[in-house]
PDB file of C-alpha atoms in Angstrom:
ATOM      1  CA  UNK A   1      -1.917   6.424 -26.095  1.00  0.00           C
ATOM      2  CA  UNK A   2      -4.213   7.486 -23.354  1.00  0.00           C
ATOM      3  CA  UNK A   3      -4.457  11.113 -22.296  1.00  0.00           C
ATOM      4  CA  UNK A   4      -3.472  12.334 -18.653  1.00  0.00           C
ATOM      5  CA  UNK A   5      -6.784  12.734 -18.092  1.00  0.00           C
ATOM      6  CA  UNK A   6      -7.788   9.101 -18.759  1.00  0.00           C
ATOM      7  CA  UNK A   7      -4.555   7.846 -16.503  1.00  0.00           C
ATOM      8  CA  UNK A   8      -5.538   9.588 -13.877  1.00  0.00           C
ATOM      9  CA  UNK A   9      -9.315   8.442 -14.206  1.00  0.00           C
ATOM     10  CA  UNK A  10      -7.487   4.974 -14.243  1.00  0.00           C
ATOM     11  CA  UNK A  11      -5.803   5.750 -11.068  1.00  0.00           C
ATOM     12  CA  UNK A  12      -9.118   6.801  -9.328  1.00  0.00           C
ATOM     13  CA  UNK A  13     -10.989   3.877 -10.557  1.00  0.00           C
ATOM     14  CA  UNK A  14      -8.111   1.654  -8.705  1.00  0.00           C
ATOM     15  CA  UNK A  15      -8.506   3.690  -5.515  1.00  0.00           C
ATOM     16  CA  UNK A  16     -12.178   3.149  -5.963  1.00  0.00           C
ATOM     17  CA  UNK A  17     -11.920  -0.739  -6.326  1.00  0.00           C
ATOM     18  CA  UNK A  18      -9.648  -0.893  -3.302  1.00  0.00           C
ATOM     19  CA  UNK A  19     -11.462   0.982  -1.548  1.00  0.00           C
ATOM     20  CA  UNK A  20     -14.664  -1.229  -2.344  1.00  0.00           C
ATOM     21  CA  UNK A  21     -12.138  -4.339  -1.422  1.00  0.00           C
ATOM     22  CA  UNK A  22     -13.236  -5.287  -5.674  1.00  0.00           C
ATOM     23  CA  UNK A  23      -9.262  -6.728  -5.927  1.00  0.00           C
ATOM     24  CA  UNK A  24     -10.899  -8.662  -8.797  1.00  0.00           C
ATOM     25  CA  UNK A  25     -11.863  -5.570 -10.655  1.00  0.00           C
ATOM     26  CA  UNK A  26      -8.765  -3.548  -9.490  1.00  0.00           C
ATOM     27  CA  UNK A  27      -6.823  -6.508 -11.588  1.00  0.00           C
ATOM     28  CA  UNK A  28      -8.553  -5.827 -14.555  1.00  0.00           C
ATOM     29  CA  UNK A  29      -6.782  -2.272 -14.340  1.00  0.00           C
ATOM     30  CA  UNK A  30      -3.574  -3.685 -14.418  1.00  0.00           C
ATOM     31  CA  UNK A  31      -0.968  -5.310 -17.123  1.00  0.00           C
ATOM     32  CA  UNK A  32      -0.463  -9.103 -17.246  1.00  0.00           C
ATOM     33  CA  UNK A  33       3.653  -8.305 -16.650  1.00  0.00           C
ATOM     34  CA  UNK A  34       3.449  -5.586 -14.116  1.00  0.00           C
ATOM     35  CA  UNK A  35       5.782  -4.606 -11.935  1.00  0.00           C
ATOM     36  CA  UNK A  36       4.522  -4.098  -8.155  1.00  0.00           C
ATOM     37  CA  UNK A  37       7.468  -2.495  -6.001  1.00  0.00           C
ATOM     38  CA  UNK A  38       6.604  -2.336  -2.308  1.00  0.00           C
ATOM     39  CA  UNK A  39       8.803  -1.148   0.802  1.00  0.00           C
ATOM     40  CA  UNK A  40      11.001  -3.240   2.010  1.00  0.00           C
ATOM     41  CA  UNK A  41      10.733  -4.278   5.898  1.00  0.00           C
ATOM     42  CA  UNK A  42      11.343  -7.528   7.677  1.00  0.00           C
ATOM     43  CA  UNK A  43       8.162  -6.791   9.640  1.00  0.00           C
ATOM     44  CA  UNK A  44       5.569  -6.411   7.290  1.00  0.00           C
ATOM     45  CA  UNK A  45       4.795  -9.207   5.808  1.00  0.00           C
ATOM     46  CA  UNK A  46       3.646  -8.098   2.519  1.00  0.00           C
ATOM     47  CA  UNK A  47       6.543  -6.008   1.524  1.00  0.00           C
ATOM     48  CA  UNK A  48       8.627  -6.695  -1.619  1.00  0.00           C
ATOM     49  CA  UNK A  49       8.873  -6.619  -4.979  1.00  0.00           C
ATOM     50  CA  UNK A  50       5.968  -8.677  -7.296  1.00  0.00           C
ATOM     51  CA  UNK A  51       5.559  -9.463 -10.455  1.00  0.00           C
ATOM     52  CA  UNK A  52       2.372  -9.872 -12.754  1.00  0.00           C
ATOM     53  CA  UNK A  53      -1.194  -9.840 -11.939  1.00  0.00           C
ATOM     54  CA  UNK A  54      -0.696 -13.501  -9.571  1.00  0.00           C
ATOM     55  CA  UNK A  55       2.043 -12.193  -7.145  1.00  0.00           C
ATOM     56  CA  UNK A  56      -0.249  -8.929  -7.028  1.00  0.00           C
ATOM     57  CA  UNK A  57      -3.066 -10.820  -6.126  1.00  0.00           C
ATOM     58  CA  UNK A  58      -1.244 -12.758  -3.535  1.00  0.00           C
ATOM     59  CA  UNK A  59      -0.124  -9.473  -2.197  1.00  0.00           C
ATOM     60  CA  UNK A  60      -3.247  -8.366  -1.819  1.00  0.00           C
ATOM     61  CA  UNK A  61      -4.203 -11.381  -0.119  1.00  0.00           C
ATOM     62  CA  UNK A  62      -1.575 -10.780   2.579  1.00  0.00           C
ATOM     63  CA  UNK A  63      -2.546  -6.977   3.012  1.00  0.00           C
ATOM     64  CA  UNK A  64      -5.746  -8.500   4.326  1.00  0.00           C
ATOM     65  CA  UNK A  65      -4.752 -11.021   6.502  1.00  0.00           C
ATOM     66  CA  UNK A  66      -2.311  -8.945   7.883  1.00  0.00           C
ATOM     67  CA  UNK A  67      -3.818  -5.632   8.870  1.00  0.00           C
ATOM     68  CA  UNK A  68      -7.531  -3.807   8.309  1.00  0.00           C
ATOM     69  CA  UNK A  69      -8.101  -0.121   6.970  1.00  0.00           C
ATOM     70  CA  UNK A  70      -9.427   1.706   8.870  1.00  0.00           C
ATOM     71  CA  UNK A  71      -9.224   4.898   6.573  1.00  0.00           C
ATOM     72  CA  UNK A  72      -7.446   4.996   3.141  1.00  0.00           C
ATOM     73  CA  UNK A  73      -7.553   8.781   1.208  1.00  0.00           C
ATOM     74  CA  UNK A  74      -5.921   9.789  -1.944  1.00  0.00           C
ATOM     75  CA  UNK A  75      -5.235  13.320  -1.075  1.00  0.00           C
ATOM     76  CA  UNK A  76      -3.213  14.785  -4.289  1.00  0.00           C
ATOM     77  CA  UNK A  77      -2.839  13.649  -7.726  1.00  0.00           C
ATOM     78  CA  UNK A  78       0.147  14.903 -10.531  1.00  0.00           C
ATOM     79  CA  UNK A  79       0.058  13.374 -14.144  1.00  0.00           C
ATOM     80  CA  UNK A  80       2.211  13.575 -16.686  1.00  0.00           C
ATOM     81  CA  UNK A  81       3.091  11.343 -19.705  1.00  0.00           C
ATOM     82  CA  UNK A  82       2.535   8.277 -18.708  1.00  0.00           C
ATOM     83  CA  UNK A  83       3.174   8.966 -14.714  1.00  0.00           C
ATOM     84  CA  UNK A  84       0.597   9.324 -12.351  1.00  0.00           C
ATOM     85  CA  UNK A  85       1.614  10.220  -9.085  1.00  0.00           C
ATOM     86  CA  UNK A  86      -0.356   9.997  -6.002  1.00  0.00           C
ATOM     87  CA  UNK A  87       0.304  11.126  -2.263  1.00  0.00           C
ATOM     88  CA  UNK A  88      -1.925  10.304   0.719  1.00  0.00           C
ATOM     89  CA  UNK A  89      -2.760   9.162   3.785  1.00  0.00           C
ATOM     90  CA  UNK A  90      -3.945   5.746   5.193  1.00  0.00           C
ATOM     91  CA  UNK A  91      -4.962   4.166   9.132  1.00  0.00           C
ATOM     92  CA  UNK A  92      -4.383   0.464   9.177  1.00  0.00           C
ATOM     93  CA  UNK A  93      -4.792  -1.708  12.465  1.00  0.00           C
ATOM     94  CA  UNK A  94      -2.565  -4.460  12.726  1.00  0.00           C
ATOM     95  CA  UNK A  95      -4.303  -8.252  13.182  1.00  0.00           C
ATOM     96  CA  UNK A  96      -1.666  -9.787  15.060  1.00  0.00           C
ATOM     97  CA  UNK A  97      -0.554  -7.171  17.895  1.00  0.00           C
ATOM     98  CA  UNK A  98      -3.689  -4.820  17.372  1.00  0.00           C
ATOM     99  CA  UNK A  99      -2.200  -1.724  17.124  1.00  0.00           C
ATOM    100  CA  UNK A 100      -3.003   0.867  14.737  1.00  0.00           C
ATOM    101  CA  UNK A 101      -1.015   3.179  13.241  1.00  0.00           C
ATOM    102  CA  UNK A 102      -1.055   6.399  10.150  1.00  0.00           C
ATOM    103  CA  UNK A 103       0.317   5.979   6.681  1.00  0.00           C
ATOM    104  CA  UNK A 104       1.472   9.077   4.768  1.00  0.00           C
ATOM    105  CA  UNK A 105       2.371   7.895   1.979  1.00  0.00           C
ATOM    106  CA  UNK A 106       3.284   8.269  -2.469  1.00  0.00           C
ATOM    107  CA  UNK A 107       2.490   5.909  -4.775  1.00  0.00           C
ATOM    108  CA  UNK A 108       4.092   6.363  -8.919  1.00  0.00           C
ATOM    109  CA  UNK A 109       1.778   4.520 -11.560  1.00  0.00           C
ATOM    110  CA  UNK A 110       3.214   4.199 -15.023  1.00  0.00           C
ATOM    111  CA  UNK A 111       0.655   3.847 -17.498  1.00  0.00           C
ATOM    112  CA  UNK A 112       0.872   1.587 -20.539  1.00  0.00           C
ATOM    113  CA  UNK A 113      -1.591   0.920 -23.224  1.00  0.00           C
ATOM    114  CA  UNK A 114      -4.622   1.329 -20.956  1.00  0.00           C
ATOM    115  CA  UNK A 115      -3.073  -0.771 -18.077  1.00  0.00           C
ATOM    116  CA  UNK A 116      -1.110   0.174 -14.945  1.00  0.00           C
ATOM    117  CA  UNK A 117       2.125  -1.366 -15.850  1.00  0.00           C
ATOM    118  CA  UNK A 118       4.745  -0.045 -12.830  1.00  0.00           C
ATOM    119  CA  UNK A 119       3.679   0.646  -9.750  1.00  0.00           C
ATOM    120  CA  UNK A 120       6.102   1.740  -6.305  1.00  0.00           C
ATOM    121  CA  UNK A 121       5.100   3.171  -3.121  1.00  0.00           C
ATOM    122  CA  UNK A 122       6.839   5.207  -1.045  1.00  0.00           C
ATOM    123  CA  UNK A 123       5.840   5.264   2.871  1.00  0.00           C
ATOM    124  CA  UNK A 124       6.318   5.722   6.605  1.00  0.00           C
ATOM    125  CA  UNK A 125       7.798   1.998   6.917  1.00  0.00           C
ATOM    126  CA  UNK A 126       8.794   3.407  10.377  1.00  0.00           C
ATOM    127  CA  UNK A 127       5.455   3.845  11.377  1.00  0.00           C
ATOM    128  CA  UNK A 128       4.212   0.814  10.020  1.00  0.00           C
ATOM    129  CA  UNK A 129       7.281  -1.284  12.085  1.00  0.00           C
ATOM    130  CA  UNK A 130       6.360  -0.082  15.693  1.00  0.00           C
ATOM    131  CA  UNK A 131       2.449  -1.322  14.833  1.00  0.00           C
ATOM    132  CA  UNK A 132       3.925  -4.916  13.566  1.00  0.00           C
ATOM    133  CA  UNK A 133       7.129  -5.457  15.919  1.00  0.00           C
ATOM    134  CA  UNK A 134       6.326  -7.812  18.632  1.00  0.00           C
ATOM    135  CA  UNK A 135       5.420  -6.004  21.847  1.00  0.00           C
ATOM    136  CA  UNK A 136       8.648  -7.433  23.678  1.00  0.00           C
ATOM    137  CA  UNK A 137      11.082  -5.296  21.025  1.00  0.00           C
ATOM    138  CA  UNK A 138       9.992  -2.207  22.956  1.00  0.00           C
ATOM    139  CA  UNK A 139      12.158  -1.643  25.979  1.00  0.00           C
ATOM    140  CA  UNK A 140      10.116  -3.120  28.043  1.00  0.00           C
ATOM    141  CA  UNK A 141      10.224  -0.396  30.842  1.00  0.00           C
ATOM    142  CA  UNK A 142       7.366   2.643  31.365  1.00  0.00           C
ATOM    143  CA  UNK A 143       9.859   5.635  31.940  1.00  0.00           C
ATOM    144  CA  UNK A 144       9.819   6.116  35.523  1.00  0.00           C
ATOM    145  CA  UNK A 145       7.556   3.272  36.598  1.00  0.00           C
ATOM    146  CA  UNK A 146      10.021  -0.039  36.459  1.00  0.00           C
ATOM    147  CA  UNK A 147       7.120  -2.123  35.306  1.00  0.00           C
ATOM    148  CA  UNK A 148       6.964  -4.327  32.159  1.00  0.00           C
ATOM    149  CA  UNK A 149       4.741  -2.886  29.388  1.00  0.00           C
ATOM    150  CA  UNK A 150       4.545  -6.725  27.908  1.00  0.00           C
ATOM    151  CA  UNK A 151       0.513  -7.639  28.276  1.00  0.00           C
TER     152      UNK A 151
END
């Protein structure tokens, strides 16, 4: 069994890989069965729930078609047992409507024999909604001005 220590150095090190866009390497961190648990939204396209290291990967795949980082920072960590959990804050700009918006957000990582085995995130879907919804879901009106906001 790994100490706390070592699960949060395994946490870091998949920060680090992300980070680095190594989604190769950040595999390697993670068990063959694990469960990835995403937020649910009919917007973003790469919410859900995935399981083992090929839906992960394809995951990953659609968090970078989908939207860029522009800043992604692991702010506080809290381990214990096999838990890891992280909170933070991320900037992503959308591809398809171009907005950008800011991701607070908590991630849990259970640890099992060396591997990440569980992982869910918790985060500002709300935020992340306005920056995907197509620009004609708005209300369409500037307050005050009458005219269409729609480019």
């Amino acid at each position: 069994m790994m100490t706390i220590q070592e699960n949060k150095q395994l946490v870091m090190q998949g920060y680090q890989k992300f980070q680095a866009q190594d989604i190769e390497g950040l595999m390697a961190n993670l068990a063959d069965d694990i469960d990835w648990i995403g937020v649910e939204s009919e917007y973003l396209p790469f919410s859900g729930i995935y399981h083992g290291k090929q839906e992960v990967m394809r995951y990953f795949g659609m968090l970078a078609q989908a939207q860029d980082v522009v800043r992604f920072e692991p702010i506080e960590m809290i381990a214990e047992g096999d838990k890891v959990v992280v909170s933070g804050e991320s900037e992503w700009t959308v591809r398809a409507t171009g907005r950008s918006y800011i991701n607070p957000w908590v991630h849990i990582f259970t640890i099992r024999d060396g591997k990440v085995a569980r992982f869910q995130q918790f985060n500002d879907t709300a935020a992340a909604e306005r920056a995907y919804r197509p620009l004609q879901a708005s209300t369409g009106q500037q307050p005050g001005t009458g005219a269409s906001i729609l480019h």
